[in-house]
GROMACS .gro file of C-alpha atoms in nm:
model
  197
    1MET     CA    1   2.215   0.416   0.046
    2GLU     CA    2   2.207   0.777   0.055
    3SER     CA    3   1.953   0.958   0.279
    4SER     CA    4   1.738   1.232   0.181
    5ALA     CA    5   1.885   1.462   0.435
    6PRO     CA    6   2.149   1.749   0.349
    7ARG     CA    7   2.496   1.676   0.466
    8GLY     CA    8   2.684   1.927   0.656
    9GLY     CA    9   3.065   1.942   0.724
   10GLY     CA   10   3.253   1.780   0.991
   11ARG     CA   11   3.341   1.405   1.025
   12PRO     CA   12   3.205   1.150   0.780
   13ARG     CA   13   2.877   0.976   0.875
   14ASP     CA   14   2.934   0.621   1.016
   15PRO     CA   15   2.701   0.406   0.787
   16ARG     CA   16   2.676   0.149   1.077
   17ILE     CA   17   2.483   0.423   1.266
   18ASP     CA   18   2.279   0.488   0.970
   19GLY     CA   19   2.186   0.104   0.931
   20ARG     CA   20   2.087   0.095   1.294
   21ILE     CA   21   1.869   0.382   1.282
   22LEU     CA   22   1.712   0.250   0.948
   23THR     CA   23   1.670  -0.103   1.107
   24ALA     CA   24   1.494   0.025   1.412
   25ALA     CA   25   1.289   0.251   1.204
   26ALA     CA   26   1.142  -0.049   1.007
   27ARG     CA   27   1.096  -0.241   1.310
   28LEU     CA   28   0.882   0.019   1.494
   29MET     CA   29   0.672   0.070   1.161
   30ALA     CA   30   0.641  -0.290   1.116
   31SER     CA   31   0.489  -0.331   1.481
   32GLY     CA   32   0.283  -0.029   1.510
   33GLY     CA   33   0.255   0.146   1.169
   34ILE     CA   34   0.419   0.492   1.078
   35GLY     CA   35   0.238   0.637   1.394
   36ALA     CA   36   0.492   0.417   1.593
   37LEU     CA   37   0.787   0.608   1.443
   38ARG     CA   38   0.851   0.872   1.722
   39ALA     CA   39   1.202   1.030   1.761
   40ASP     CA   40   1.219   0.922   2.141
   41ALA     CA   41   1.120   0.573   2.083
   42LEU     CA   42   1.349   0.556   1.750
   43ALA     CA   43   1.648   0.700   1.965
   44THR     CA   44   1.604   0.441   2.233
   45ALA     CA   45   1.553   0.142   1.982
   46ALA     CA   46   1.863   0.258   1.782
   47GLY     CA   47   2.076   0.347   2.074
   48VAL     CA   48   2.149   0.682   1.956
   49PRO     CA   49   2.079   1.049   2.081
   50LYS     CA   50   1.757   1.202   1.885
   51SER     CA   51   2.013   1.486   1.754
   52THR     CA   52   2.186   1.212   1.560
   53ILE     CA   53   1.879   1.114   1.400
   54TYR     CA   54   1.790   1.485   1.297
   55ARG     CA   55   2.128   1.548   1.157
   56ARG     CA   56   2.073   1.256   0.917
   57TRP     CA   57   1.726   1.327   0.824
   58GLY     CA   58   1.519   1.652   0.805
   59THR     CA   59   1.185   1.476   0.916
   60LEU     CA   60   1.083   1.150   1.040
   61LEU     CA   61   0.882   1.107   0.714
   62ASP     CA   62   1.214   1.134   0.504
   63LEU     CA   63   1.348   0.871   0.757
   64ALA     CA   64   1.047   0.643   0.713
   65VAL     CA   65   1.099   0.653   0.322
   66ASP     CA   66   1.450   0.554   0.363
   67ALA     CA   67   1.380   0.274   0.624
   68VAL     CA   68   1.116   0.114   0.393
   69ASP     CA   69   1.348   0.153   0.100
   70ALA     CA   70   1.620  -0.037   0.280
   71ALA     CA   71   1.388  -0.300   0.469
   72LEU     CA   72   1.234  -0.404   0.142
   73GLY     CA   73   1.557  -0.496  -0.029
   74PRO     CA   74   1.616  -0.553  -0.414
   75ARG     CA   75   1.275  -0.521  -0.595
   76ARG     CA   76   1.422  -0.524  -0.958
   77LEU     CA   77   1.388  -0.877  -1.072
   78PRO     CA   78   1.565  -1.022  -1.387
   79ALA     CA   79   1.375  -1.069  -1.711
   80THR     CA   80   1.369  -1.426  -1.857
   81GLU     CA   81   1.232  -1.585  -2.166
   82GLU     CA   82   0.927  -1.672  -1.989
   83PRO     CA   83   0.698  -1.348  -1.930
   84LEU     CA   84   0.408  -1.515  -1.748
   85ALA     CA   85   0.656  -1.701  -1.512
   86ASP     CA   86   0.835  -1.337  -1.469
   87LEU     CA   87   0.484  -1.190  -1.385
   88ALA     CA   88   0.400  -1.476  -1.131
   89THR     CA   89   0.753  -1.373  -0.957
   90HIS     CA   90   0.659  -1.030  -0.944
   91VAL     CA   91   0.300  -1.102  -0.811
   92GLN     CA   92   0.455  -1.307  -0.526
   93ARG     CA   93   0.708  -1.044  -0.453
   94ALA     CA   94   0.454  -0.757  -0.453
   95HIS     CA   95   0.215  -0.954  -0.251
   96THR     CA   96   0.491  -0.985   0.015
   97ILE     CA   97   0.563  -0.596   0.014
   98LEU     CA   98   0.223  -0.436  -0.034
   99ALA     CA   99  -0.053  -0.663   0.075
  100THR     CA  100   0.067  -0.810   0.395
  101PRO     CA  101   0.232  -0.714   0.725
  102PRO     CA  102   0.458  -0.632   0.872
  103LEU     CA  103   0.574  -0.341   0.638
  104GLY     CA  104   0.276  -0.348   0.388
  105PRO     CA  105   0.054  -0.101   0.603
  106ALA     CA  106   0.345   0.118   0.655
  107VAL     CA  107   0.421   0.141   0.277
  108ILE     CA  108   0.064   0.256   0.215
  109GLN     CA  109   0.044   0.503   0.539
  110ILE     CA  110   0.368   0.668   0.396
  111ALA     CA  111   0.224   0.714   0.047
  112HIS     CA  112  -0.074   0.900   0.188
  113GLU     CA  113   0.143   1.111   0.441
  114LEU     CA  114   0.342   1.228   0.138
  115LEU     CA  115   0.027   1.355  -0.081
  116GLY     CA  116   0.105   1.707   0.033
  117ARG     CA  117   0.498   1.679  -0.060
  118PRO     CA  118   0.499   1.618  -0.433
  119GLU     CA  119   0.845   1.591  -0.480
  120ALA     CA  120   0.910   1.354  -0.182
  121ALA     CA  121   0.601   1.146  -0.320
  122ALA     CA  122   0.753   1.130  -0.662
  123SER     CA  123   1.102   1.025  -0.511
  124TYR     CA  124   0.892   0.748  -0.291
  125ARG     CA  125   0.724   0.607  -0.596
  126GLN     CA  126   1.028   0.583  -0.792
  127ARG     CA  127   1.233   0.420  -0.522
  128VAL     CA  128   0.970   0.194  -0.349
  129ILE     CA  129   0.681   0.122  -0.588
  130ALA     CA  130   0.825   0.168  -0.939
  131PRO     CA  131   1.078  -0.118  -0.935
  132LEU     CA  132   0.782  -0.386  -0.907
  133ARG     CA  133   0.534  -0.200  -1.117
  134ASP     CA  134   0.765  -0.141  -1.399
  135GLY     CA  135   0.886  -0.508  -1.393
  136ALA     CA  136   0.527  -0.642  -1.392
  137ILE     CA  137   0.429  -0.412  -1.660
  138ASP     CA  138   0.731  -0.523  -1.865
  139ALA     CA  139   0.625  -0.897  -1.807
  140VAL     CA  140   0.286  -0.815  -1.950
  141SER     CA  141   0.397  -0.621  -2.232
  142ARG     CA  142   0.635  -0.916  -2.336
  143ALA     CA  143   0.334  -1.167  -2.253
  144ILE     CA  144   0.120  -0.935  -2.520
  145LYS     CA  145   0.404  -0.968  -2.792
  146ALA     CA  146   0.434  -1.327  -2.743
  147GLY     CA  147   0.043  -1.383  -2.770
  148GLN     CA  148   0.013  -1.492  -2.408
  149TRP     CA  149  -0.187  -1.238  -2.272
  150ASP     CA  150  -0.578  -1.181  -2.366
  151GLY     CA  151  -0.630  -0.891  -2.113
  152PRO     CA  152  -0.618  -0.518  -2.138
  153GLU     CA  153  -0.275  -0.330  -2.231
  154ALA     CA  154  -0.001  -0.357  -1.969
  155VAL     CA  155  -0.014  -0.066  -1.768
  156LEU     CA  156  -0.393  -0.067  -1.737
  157SER     CA  157  -0.374  -0.469  -1.649
  158ILE     CA  158  -0.116  -0.404  -1.360
  159ASP     CA  159  -0.282  -0.090  -1.229
  160MET     CA  160  -0.623  -0.293  -1.222
  161VAL     CA  161  -0.441  -0.555  -1.005
  162ILE     CA  162  -0.264  -0.302  -0.766
  163GLY     CA  163  -0.566  -0.096  -0.755
  164THR     CA  164  -0.794  -0.386  -0.633
  165VAL     CA  165  -0.556  -0.511  -0.393
  166LEU     CA  166  -0.497  -0.185  -0.232
  167TYR     CA  167  -0.871  -0.101  -0.233
  168ARG     CA  168  -0.947  -0.400  -0.046
  169LEU     CA  169  -0.675  -0.340   0.206
  170THR     CA  170  -0.716   0.024   0.286
  171TYR     CA  171  -1.102   0.071   0.230
  172LEU     CA  172  -1.232  -0.282   0.325
  173GLY     CA  173  -0.987  -0.388   0.564
  174ILE     CA  174  -0.946  -0.712   0.369
  175GLU     CA  175  -0.607  -0.864   0.303
  176THR     CA  176  -0.576  -1.032  -0.037
  177THR     CA  177  -0.405  -1.372  -0.005
  178LEU     CA  178  -0.160  -1.469  -0.255
  179GLU     CA  179  -0.373  -1.714  -0.424
  180GLU     CA  180  -0.633  -1.452  -0.453
  181ALA     CA  181  -0.385  -1.229  -0.605
  182PHE     CA  182  -0.303  -1.480  -0.875
  183GLU     CA  183  -0.664  -1.552  -0.937
  184LEU     CA  184  -0.722  -1.159  -0.991
  185VAL     CA  185  -0.432  -1.141  -1.239
  186GLU     CA  186  -0.565  -1.464  -1.425
  187THR     CA  187  -0.915  -1.307  -1.453
  188ILE     CA  188  -0.751  -1.006  -1.613
  189ALA     CA  189  -0.519  -1.195  -1.815
  190GLY     CA  190  -0.797  -1.452  -1.930
  191ARG     CA  191  -0.553  -1.746  -1.863
  192PRO     CA  192  -0.366  -1.905  -1.595
  193LEU     CA  193  -0.025  -1.822  -1.452
  194PRO     CA  194   0.237  -2.044  -1.346
  195ARG     CA  195   0.286  -2.034  -0.986
  196PRO     CA  196   0.668  -1.982  -0.847
  197SER     CA  197   0.828  -2.272  -0.700
   0.00000   0.00000   0.00000
């Protein structure tokens, strides 16, 4: 994975060091949120000098974006002939990433930190959020075409789900359970969803 920091001349970067730094950063954020991502703590956890970190990433926020992107793993899921089953898989995956610890709070905190940096925020949305959101929108669009969706159009439906879950988490301090997430989608859809095995 490419870092967002510019590269200089000299020796090629060792991807194993990048991986150690990214893994250590994800662990720190998982245990203490983005506030736990401090250069000294990260250097100790990754076993590298602070200068190694700053040669690779211009800011700790840039590093946080890369670390979350790497820690969450693949988020684009293949489409099948069953759009509601696909949506159920997206709901389960999104719940794991956005609504629960260890990385859920950090994902949201990073988005808030990036509000004053439009280009970085756009990159973050594209890399971290869009793969799941776009996949869910596609599944609902296909369900609508198949006559399997009684709710609003696809983008509004998915944003209603995401908005509700994030509002409850960030403003009310309430974590939405996976079953509650399914019930929310079913309320919007006007019909039941299959549960992933």
